[in-house]
Coordinates of C-alpha atoms in Angstrom, one line a residue:
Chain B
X1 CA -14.1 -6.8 111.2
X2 CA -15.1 -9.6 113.9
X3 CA -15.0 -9.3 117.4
X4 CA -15.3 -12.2 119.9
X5 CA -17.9 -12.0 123.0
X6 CA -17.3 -14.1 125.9
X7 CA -20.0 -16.5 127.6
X8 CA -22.8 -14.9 125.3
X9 CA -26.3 -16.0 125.8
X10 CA -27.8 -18.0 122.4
X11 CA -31.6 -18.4 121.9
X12 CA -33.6 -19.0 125.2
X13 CA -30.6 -19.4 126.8
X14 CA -30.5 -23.1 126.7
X15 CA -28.0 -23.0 123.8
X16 CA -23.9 -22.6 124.5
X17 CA -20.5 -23.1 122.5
X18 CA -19.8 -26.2 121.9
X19 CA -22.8 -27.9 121.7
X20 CA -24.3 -30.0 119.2
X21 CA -27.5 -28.6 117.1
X22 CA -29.7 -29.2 114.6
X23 CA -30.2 -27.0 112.2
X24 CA -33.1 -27.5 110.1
X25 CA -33.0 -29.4 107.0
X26 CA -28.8 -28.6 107.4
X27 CA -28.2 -31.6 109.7
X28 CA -25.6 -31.9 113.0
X29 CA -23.7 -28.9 113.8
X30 CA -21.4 -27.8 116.5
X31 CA -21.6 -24.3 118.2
X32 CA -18.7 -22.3 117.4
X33 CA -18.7 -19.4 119.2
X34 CA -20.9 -15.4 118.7
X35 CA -19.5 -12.9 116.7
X36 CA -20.4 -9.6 115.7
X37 CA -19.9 -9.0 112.1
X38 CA -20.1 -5.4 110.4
X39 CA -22.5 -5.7 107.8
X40 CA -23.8 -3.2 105.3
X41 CA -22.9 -0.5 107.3
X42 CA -24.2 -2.4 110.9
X43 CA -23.0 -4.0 113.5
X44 CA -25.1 -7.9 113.4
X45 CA -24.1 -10.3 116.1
X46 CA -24.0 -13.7 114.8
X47 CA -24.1 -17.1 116.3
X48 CA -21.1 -19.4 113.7
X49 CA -22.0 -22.7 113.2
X50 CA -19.3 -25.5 112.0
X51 CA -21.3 -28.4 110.4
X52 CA -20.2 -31.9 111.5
X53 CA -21.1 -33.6 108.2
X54 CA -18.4 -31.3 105.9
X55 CA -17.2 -28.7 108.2
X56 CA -19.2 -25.7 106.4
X57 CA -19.5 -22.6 108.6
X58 CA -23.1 -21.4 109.1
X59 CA -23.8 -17.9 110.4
X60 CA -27.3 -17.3 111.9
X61 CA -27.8 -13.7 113.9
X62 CA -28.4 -14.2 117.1
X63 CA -31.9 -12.7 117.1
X64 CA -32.9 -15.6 114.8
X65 CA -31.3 -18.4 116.3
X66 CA -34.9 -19.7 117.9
X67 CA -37.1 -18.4 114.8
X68 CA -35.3 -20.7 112.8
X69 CA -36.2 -23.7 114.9
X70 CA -32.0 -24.6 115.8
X71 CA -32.5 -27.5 118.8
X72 CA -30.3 -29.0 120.7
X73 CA -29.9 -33.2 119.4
X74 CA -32.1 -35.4 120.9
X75 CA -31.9 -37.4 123.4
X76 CA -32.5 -41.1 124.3
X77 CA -35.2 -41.0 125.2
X78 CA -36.7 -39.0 122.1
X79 CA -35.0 -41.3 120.3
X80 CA -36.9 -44.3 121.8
X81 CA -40.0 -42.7 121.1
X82 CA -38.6 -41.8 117.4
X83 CA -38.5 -46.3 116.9
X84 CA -41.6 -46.6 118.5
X85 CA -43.1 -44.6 115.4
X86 CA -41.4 -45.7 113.2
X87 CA -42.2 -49.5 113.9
X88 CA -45.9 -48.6 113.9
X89 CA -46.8 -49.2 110.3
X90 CA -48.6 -46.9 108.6
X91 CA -51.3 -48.2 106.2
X92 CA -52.8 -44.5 105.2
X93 CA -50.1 -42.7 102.9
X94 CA -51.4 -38.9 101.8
X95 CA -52.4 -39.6 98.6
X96 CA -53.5 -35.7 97.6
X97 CA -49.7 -34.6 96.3
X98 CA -50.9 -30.8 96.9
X99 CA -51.8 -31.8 100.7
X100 CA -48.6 -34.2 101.0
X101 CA -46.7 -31.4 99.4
X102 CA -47.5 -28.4 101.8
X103 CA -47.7 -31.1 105.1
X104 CA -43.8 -32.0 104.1
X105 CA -42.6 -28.6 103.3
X106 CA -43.6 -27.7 106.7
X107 CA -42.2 -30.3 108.7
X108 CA -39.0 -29.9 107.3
X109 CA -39.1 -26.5 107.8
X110 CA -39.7 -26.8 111.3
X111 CA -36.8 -29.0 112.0
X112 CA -38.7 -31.1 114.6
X113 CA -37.8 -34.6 114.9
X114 CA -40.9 -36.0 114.7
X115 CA -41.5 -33.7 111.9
X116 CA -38.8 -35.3 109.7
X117 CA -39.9 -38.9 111.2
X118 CA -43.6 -38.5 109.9
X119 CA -42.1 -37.0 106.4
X120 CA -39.8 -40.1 106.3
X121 CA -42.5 -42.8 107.3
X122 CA -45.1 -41.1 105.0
X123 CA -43.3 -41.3 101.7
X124 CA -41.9 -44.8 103.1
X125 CA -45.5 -45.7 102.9
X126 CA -46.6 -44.3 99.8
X127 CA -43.2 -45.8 98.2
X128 CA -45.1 -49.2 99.0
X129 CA -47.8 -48.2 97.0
X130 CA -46.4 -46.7 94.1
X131 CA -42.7 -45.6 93.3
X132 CA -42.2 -41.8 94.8
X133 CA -41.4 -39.1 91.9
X134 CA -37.4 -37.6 91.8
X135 CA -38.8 -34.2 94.0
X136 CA -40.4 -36.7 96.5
X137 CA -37.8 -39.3 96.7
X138 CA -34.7 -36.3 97.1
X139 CA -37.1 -35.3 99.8
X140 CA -37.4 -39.0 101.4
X141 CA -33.4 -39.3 101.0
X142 CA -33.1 -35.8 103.0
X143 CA -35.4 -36.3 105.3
X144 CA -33.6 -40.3 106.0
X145 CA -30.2 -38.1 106.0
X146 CA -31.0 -36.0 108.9
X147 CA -32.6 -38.4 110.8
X148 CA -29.5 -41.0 110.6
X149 CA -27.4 -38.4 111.5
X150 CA -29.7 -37.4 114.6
X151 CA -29.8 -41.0 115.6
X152 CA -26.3 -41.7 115.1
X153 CA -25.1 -38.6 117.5
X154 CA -27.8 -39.0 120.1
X155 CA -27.3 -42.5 120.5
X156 CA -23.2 -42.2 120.1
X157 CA -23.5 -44.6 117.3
X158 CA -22.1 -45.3 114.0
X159 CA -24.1 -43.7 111.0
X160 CA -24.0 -47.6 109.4
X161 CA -25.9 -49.1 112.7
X162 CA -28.3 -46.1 113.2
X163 CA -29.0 -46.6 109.6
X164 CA -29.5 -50.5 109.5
X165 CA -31.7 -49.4 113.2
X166 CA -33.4 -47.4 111.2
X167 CA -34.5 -49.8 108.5
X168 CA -35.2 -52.7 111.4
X169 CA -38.6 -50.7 112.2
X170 CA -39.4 -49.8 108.4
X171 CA -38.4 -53.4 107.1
X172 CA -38.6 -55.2 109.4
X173 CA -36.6 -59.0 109.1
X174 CA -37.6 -62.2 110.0
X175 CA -38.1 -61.9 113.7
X176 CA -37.5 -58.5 114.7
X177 CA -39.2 -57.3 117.9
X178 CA -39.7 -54.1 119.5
X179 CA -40.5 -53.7 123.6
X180 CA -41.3 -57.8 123.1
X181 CA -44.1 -57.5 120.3
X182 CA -43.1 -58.9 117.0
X183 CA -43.1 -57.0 114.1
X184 CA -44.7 -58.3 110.4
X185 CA -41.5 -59.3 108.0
X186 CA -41.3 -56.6 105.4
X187 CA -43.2 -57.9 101.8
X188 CA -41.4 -56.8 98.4
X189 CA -42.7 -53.5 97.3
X190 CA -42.8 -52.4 93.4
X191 CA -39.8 -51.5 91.7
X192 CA -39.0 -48.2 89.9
X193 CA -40.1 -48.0 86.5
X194 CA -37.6 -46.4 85.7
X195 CA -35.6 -49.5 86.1
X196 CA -36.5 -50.6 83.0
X197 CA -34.0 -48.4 81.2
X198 CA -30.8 -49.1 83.6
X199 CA -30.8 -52.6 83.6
X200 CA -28.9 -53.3 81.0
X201 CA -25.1 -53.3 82.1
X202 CA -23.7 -54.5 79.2
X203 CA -22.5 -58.0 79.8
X204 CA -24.3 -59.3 77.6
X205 CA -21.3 -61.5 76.1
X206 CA -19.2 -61.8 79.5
X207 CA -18.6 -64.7 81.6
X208 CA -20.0 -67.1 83.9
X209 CA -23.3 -67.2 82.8
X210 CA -25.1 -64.5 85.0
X211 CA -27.6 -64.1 82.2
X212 CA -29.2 -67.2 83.1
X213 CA -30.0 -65.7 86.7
X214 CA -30.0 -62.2 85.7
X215 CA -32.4 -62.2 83.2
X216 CA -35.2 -63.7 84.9
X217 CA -36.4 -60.6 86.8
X218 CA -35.4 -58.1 84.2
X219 CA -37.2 -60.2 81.3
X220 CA -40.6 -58.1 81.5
X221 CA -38.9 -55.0 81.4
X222 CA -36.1 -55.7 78.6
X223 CA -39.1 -56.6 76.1
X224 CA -41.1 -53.3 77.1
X225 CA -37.9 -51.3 76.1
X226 CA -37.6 -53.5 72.7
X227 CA -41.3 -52.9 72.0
X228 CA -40.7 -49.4 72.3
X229 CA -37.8 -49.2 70.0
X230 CA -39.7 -50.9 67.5
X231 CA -42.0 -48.4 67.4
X232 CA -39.1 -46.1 66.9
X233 CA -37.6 -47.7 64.4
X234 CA -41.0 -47.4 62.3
X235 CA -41.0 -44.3 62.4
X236 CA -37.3 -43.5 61.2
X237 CA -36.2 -42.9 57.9
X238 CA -36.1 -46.0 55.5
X239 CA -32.5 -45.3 55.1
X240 CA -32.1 -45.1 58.9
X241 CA -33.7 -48.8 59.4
X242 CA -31.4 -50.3 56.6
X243 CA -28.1 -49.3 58.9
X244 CA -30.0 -49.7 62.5
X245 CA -31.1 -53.5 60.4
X246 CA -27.3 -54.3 59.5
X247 CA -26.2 -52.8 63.4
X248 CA -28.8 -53.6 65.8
X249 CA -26.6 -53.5 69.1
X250 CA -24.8 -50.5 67.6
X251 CA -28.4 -48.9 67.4
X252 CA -30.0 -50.0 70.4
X253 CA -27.5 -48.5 72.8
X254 CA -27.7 -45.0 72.6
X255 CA -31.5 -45.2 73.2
X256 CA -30.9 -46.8 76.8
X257 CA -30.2 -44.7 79.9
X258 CA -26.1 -44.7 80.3
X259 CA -25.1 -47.5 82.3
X260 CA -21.8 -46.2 83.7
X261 CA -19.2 -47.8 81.3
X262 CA -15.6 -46.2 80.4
X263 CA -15.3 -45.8 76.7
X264 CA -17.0 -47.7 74.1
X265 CA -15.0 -50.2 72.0
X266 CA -13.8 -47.9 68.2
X267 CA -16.0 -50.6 66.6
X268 CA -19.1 -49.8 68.3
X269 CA -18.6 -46.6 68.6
X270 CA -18.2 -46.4 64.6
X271 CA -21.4 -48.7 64.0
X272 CA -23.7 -46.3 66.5
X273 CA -22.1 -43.6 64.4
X274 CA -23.3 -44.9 61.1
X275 CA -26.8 -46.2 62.5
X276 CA -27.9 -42.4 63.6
X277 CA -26.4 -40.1 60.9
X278 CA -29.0 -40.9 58.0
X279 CA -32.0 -40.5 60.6
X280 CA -31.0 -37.1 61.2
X281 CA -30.0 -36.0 58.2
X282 CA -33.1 -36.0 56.2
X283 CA -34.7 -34.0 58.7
X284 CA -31.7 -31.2 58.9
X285 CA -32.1 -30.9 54.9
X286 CA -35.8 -30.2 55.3
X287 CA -35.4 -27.5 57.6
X288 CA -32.5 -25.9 55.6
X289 CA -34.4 -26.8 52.6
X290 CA -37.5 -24.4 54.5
X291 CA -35.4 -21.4 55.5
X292 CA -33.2 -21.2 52.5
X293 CA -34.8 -21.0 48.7
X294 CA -33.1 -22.6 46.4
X295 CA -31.6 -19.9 43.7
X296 CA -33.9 -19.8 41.0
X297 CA -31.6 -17.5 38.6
X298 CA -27.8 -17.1 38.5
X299 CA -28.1 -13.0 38.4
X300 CA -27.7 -13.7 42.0
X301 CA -24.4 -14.8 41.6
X302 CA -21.2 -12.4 42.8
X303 CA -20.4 -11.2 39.3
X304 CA -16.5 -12.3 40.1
X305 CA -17.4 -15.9 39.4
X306 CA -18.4 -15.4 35.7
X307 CA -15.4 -15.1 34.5
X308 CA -14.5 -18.6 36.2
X309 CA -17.0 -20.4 35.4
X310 CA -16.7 -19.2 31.9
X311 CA -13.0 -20.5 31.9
X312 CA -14.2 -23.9 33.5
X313 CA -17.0 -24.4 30.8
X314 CA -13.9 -23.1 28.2
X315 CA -12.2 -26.0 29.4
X316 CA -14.4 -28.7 29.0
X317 CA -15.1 -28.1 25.3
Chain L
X1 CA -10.5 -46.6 92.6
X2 CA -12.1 -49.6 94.6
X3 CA -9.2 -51.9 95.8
X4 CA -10.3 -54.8 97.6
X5 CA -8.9 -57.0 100.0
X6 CA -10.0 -60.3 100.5
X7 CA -9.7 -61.7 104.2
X8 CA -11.0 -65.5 103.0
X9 CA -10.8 -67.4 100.2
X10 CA -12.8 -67.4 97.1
X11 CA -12.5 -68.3 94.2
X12 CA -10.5 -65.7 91.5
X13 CA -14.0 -66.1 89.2
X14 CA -16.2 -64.8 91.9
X15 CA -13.4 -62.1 92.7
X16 CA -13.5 -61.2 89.0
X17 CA -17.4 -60.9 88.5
X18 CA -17.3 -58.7 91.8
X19 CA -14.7 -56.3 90.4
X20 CA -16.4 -56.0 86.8
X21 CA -20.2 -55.1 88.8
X22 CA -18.6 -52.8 90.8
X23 CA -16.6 -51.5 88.0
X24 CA -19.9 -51.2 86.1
X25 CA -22.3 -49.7 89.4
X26 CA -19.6 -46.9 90.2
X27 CA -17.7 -46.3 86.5
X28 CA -14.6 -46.4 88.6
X29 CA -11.3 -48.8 88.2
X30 CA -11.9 -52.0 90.6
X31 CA -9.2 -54.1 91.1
X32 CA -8.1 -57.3 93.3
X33 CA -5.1 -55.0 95.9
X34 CA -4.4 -58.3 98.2
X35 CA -4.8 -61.0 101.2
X36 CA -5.4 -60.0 104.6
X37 CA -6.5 -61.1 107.7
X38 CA -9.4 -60.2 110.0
X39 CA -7.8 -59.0 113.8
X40 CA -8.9 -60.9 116.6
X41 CA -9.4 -58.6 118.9
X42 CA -12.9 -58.2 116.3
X43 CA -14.2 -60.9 117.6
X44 CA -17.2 -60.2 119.3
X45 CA -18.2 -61.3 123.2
X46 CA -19.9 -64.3 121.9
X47 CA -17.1 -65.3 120.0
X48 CA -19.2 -66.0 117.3
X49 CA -19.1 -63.7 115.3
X50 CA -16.9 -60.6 114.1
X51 CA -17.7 -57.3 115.2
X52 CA -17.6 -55.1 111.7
X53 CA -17.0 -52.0 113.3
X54 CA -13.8 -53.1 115.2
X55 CA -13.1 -54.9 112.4
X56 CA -12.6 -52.0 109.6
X57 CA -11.2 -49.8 112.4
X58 CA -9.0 -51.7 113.4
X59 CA -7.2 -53.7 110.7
X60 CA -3.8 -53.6 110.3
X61 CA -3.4 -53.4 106.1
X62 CA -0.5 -51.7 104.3
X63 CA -2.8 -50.9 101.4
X64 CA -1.8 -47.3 100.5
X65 CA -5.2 -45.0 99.7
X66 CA -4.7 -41.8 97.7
X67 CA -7.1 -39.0 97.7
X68 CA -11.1 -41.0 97.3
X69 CA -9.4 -44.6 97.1
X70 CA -12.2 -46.3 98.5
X71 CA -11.3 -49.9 100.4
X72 CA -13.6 -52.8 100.3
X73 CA -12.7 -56.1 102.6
X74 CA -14.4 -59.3 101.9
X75 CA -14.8 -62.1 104.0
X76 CA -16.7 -65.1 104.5
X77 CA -17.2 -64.8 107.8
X78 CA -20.0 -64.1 109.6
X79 CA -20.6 -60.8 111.0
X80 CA -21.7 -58.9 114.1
X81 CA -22.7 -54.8 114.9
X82 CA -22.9 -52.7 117.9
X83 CA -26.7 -53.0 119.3
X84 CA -28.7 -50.0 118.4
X85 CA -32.3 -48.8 119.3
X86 CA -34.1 -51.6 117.8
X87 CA -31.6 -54.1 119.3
X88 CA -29.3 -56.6 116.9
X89 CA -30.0 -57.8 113.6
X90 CA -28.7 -59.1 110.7
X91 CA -25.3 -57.5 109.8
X92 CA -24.1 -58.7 105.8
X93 CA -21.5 -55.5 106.4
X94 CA -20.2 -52.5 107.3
X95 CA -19.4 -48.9 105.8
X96 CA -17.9 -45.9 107.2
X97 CA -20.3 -43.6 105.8
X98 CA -18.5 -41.0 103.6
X99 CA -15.1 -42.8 104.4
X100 CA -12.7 -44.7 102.7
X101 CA -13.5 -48.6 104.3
X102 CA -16.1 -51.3 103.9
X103 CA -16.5 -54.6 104.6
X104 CA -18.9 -57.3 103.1
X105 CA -19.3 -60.8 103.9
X106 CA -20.3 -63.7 101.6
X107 CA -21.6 -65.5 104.9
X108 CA -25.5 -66.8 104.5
X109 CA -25.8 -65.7 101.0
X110 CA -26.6 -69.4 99.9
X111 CA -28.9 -69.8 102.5
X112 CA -31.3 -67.3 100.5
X113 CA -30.8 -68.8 97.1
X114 CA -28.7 -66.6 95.6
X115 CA -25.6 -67.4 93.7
X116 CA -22.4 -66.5 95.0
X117 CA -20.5 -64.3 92.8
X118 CA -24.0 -62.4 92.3
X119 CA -24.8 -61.9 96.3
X120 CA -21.3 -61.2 97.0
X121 CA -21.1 -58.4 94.4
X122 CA -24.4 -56.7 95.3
X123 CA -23.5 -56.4 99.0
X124 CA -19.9 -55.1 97.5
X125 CA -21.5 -52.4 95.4
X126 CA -23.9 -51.9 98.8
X127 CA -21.2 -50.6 100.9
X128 CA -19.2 -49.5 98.3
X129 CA -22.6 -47.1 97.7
X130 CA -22.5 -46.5 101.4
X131 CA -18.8 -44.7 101.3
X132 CA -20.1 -42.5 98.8
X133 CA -23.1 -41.4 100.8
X134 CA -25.5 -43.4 99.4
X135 CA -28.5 -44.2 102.1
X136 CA -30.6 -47.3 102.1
X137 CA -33.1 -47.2 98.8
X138 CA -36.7 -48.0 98.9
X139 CA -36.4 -49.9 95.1
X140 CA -35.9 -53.4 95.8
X141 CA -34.0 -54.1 92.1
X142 CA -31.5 -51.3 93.6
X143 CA -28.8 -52.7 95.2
X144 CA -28.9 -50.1 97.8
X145 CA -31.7 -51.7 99.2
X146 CA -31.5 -53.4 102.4
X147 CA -29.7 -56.7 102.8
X148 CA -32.6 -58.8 104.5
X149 CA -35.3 -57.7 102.3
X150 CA -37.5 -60.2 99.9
X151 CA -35.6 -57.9 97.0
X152 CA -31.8 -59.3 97.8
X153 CA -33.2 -62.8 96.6
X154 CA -36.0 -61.8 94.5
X155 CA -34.1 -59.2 92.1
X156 CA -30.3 -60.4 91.7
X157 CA -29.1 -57.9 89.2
X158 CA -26.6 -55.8 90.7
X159 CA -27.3 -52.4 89.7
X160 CA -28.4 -48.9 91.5
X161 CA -31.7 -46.9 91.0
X162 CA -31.6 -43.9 88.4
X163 CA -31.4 -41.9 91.7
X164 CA -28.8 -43.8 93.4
X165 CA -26.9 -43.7 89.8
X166 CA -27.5 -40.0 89.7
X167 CA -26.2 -39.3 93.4
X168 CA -23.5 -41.3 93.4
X169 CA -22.0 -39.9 90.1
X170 CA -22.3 -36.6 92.1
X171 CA -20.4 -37.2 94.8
X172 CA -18.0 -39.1 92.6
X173 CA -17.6 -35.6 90.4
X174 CA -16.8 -33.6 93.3
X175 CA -14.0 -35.9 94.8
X176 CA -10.9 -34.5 94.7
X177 CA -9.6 -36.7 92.2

C-alpha cells in the first residue's frame, strides 16, 4: 500500500522531485517522488529514486536521505576545480595497501566528489608504478564510472567527451594546457602481467603478416609462458609428453587464458583431447587404487557368479 | 553482432583484418553491413574537421539493428568533439556509451608509425569496447587504453586486458540476446 505526498520536504530541504542526485557509489539519479510504504507492520516514508544509468528504482527513507551522503550533481564550477586536481600529478601513491584500503573505502562511502577524484588519481598513480590488483582496479573502474557520469551531467556533455576530458588531465597529449600552463606528455606505464597469458589470439597462421609487427612487443612474454610450460611438461607423465610431443599446438592451448574464439576446429579439439587424457589418468588410478583394495580372495564374490564362471571355464576346455 | 559501415574507402584486406580482431576482442560475429556517407551538416565550424557527435547522431543509414546489434562506422576522415573542461583534443572517435553507434577514424594513424589494418582495428575494438561499457584502461597493451598515449604505437596488438575481457563478456552475457 503506497500513498503519494505532495511537495514533501527531502533532506535539508535543499533536495526536490525531479532533481538530479548522486547517490553514493550508485551513480546519477533522478528524484522521483516520496512515498510512504507499509512495512513490517509500519508506516516508512520513503524518498524513490529512478537511476539514470539503467532505470533501477532506489528507495531511501526519508530520515536517511542526508546520512547517506545523497547530493545534488555538481556544478561547473566544482567541476573546474575537479580538472584542476586532476591535472596536478601526483608523484606520492599510498603504498601501505591496509592505509590505501581503509582511505578508499571511506571516500567512496562518503560519496563526495573530491572523494571519488582522490580515489581515482590515487590508484591512477600507483597504476604507474606497478599494475593495481582485480579488488583495486574494479575500484579504479567504479570510482572512473561515477565520476564520468558526474562530469558528463554537470557539464551537459556526452559521457565519450567527459571521458576523453577526463583522461586529457591524467594523460595528458602532446600539448595539452590547462588555465595556460602546459602539462608534461604522459610516458608509457608497465603493462599487466597478466598480459602475458591473453596475448595470444590465435592467428598464428592467418593473413597479412601481422606477426611480423605483432610479435615484437609480445616476444618477452610468449617465451615466459613457453618456459613455464616446459616446466610443466617435465613434470607430466612420460606417456603424457609422448602425445603433448606428437601435438604441441593441440597441448599448449588449453594452458593459455581463453582468448574469446567460437568453437575450436574437430581436429584440434580431438588432438587437445588426446594430449590431456593420459596425464590424468595415472593420477585417477592411484587414488582409486588408495581407496579401494584390490580383492585379495574370491570368497568375496556374490555366490550367483560361481555358477557362471564355472560354465565360462567349462567352455574353454 | 558488430556490423560496420565504412564511410571511405579502404581496402577489403584492411576491412577483413578489422572484422577478424574484433571478432576475436568481443567473441561476437563481425561482418562488413555496407557504404555510407558522412552528413554534412557534421561538419564542424572550422570546416575542418567532422564533428563525431553530430555525426553518429545524425546519419541517415538503413542498417537495421536488432536487440544488442552494435554499429561501428569507419572513416578516414579526420575528426572533431564538442570542447569539454580541459578544452579540445585529439578525437580518433566516438561512442555512445552503452548504445548501439561508434565511429572510428583511420585519419593520422601513419603519422605514429603504426600499420593500417592494425591501428584501424584497435581504435575499432576501442569504441566497440566503449558501447559495451568499457571505460578507458590504465594497461597500455589494452586496447582500451587511450588513443594518444605512447602505448597505441608502442604495443600494436589488438587485444583487451584480463579485466576489460572479463567485463565486457559480462555485459555481453546479460544482453538480451
Amino acid at each position: 500500500m503506497a500513498t503519494k505526498s505532495q511537495e514533501p520536504v527531502i533532506g535539508d530541504g535543499s533536495l526536490h522531485i525531479g532533481d538530479r542526485v548522486v547517490y553514493p557509489n550508485q551513480g546519477i539519479c533522478r528524484i522521483t517522488g516520496v512515498e510512504t510504504k507499509h512495512i513490517a507492520g509500519q508506516n516508512w516514508e520513503v524518498v524513490t529514486l529512478s537511476r539514470e544509468e539503467d532505470g533501477a528504482t532506489v528507495m531511501v527513507p526519508k530520515a536517511k536521505v542526508m546520512g547517506i551522503g545523497l547530493r545534488k550533481v555538481a556544478d561547473v564550477a566544482a567541476i573546474d576545480r575537479v580538472f584542476d586536481e586532476l591535472s596536478t600529478p601526483n608523484l606520492d601513491p599510498q603504498l601501505d595497501w591496509k592505509v590505501r584500503h581503509r582511505e578508499n573505502a571511506d571516500r567512496m562511502t562518503g560519496g563526495g566528489l573530491f572523494g571519488t577524484v582522490e580515489v581515482l588519481k590515487g590508484l591512477h598513480a600507483l597504476s604507474r608504478v606497478r599494475p593495481l590488483p582485480q579488488k583495486e582496479r574494479e575500484l579504479y573502474d567504479n570510482a572512473r564510472h561515477l565520476l564520468v557520469g558526474e562530469i558528463a551531467a554537470a557539464m551537459n556533455i556526452p559521457l565519450h567527451v567527459a571521458e576523453d576530458n577526463l583522461d586529457y588531465a591524467l594523460w595528458p597529449p602532446e600539448g595539452m594546457t590547462r588555465k595556460g600552463k602546459a602539462l608534461p606528455p604522459a610516458t608509457l606505464g608497465p603493462p599487466s602481467p597478466a598480459r602475458a597469458a591473453v596475448d595470444d589470439l590465435g592467428f598464428d597462421d592467418e593473413e597479412m603478416g601481422a606477426e611480423e609487427t605483432t610479435t615484437t612487443a609480445a616476444a618477452p612474454a610468449a617465451q615466459e609462458s613457453d618456459d613455464d610450460e616446459e616446466e610443466k611438461e617435465a613434470a607430466a607423465p612420460a606417456a603424457a609428453k609422448k602425445t603433448a610431443a606428437e601435438k604441441p599446438k593441440a597441448a599448449h592451448k588449453p594452458e593459455h587464458a581463453p582468448p574469446r574464439r567460437e568453437k575450436p576446429a574437430p581436429a584440434a579439439a580431438k588432438k587437445a583431447k588426446t594430449a590431456h587424457a593420459p596425464a590424468k589418468k595415472p593420477a585417477a588410478a592411484k587414488k582409486a587404487a588408495a581407496r579401494k583394495p584390490a580383492p585379495k580372495t574370491p570368497a568375496r564374490k556374490p555366490a550367483a557368479k560361481r555358477p557362471v564362471a564355472k560354465a565360462k571355464a567349462k567352455a574353454k576346455r | 553482432m558488430i556490423r560496420i559501415v565504412t564511410l571511405s574507402e579502404f581496402p577489403p584486406d584492411v576491412i577483413d583484418f578489422v572484422t577478424r580482431r574484433l571478432h576475436a576482442a568481443y567473441g561476437m560475429g563481425c561482418e562488413l553491413e555496407g557504404e555510407g556517407e558522412i552528413p554534412n551538416a557534421a561538419m564542424d565550424d572550422e570546416q575542418s574537421a567532422y564533428d563525431a557527435v553530430k555525426a553518429v547522431d545524425d546519419m541517415d543509414d538503413d542498417v537495421a539493428l536488432y536487440a544488442d546489434d552494435k554499429i561501428l562506422y569507419l572513416t578516414a576522415e579526420p575528426l572533431t568533439a564538442p570542447a569539454g573542461p580541459m578544452g579540445r583534443g585529439p578525437v580518433d572517435g566516438y561512442a555512445q556509451y552503452g548504445g548501439g553507434k561508434a565511429i572510428a577514424t583511420a585519419h593520422g594513424i601513419s603519422d605514429r608509425g603504426v600499420p593500417l589494418e592494425i591501428g584501424l582495428a584497435k581504435r575499432a575494438a576501442h569504441y566497440v569496447g566503449h558501447l559495451w561499457d568499457l571505460h578507458h584502461c590504465f594497461d597500455p597493451r589494452c586496447a582500451m587504453h587511450p588513443g594518444w598515449s605512447p602505448g597505441f604505437a608502442a604495443y600494436p596488438e589488438v587485444a583487451l586486458c584480463l579485466f576489460d575481457r572479463e567485463k565486457s563478456e559480462r555485459k555481453i552475457k546479460l544482453g538480451s540476446t
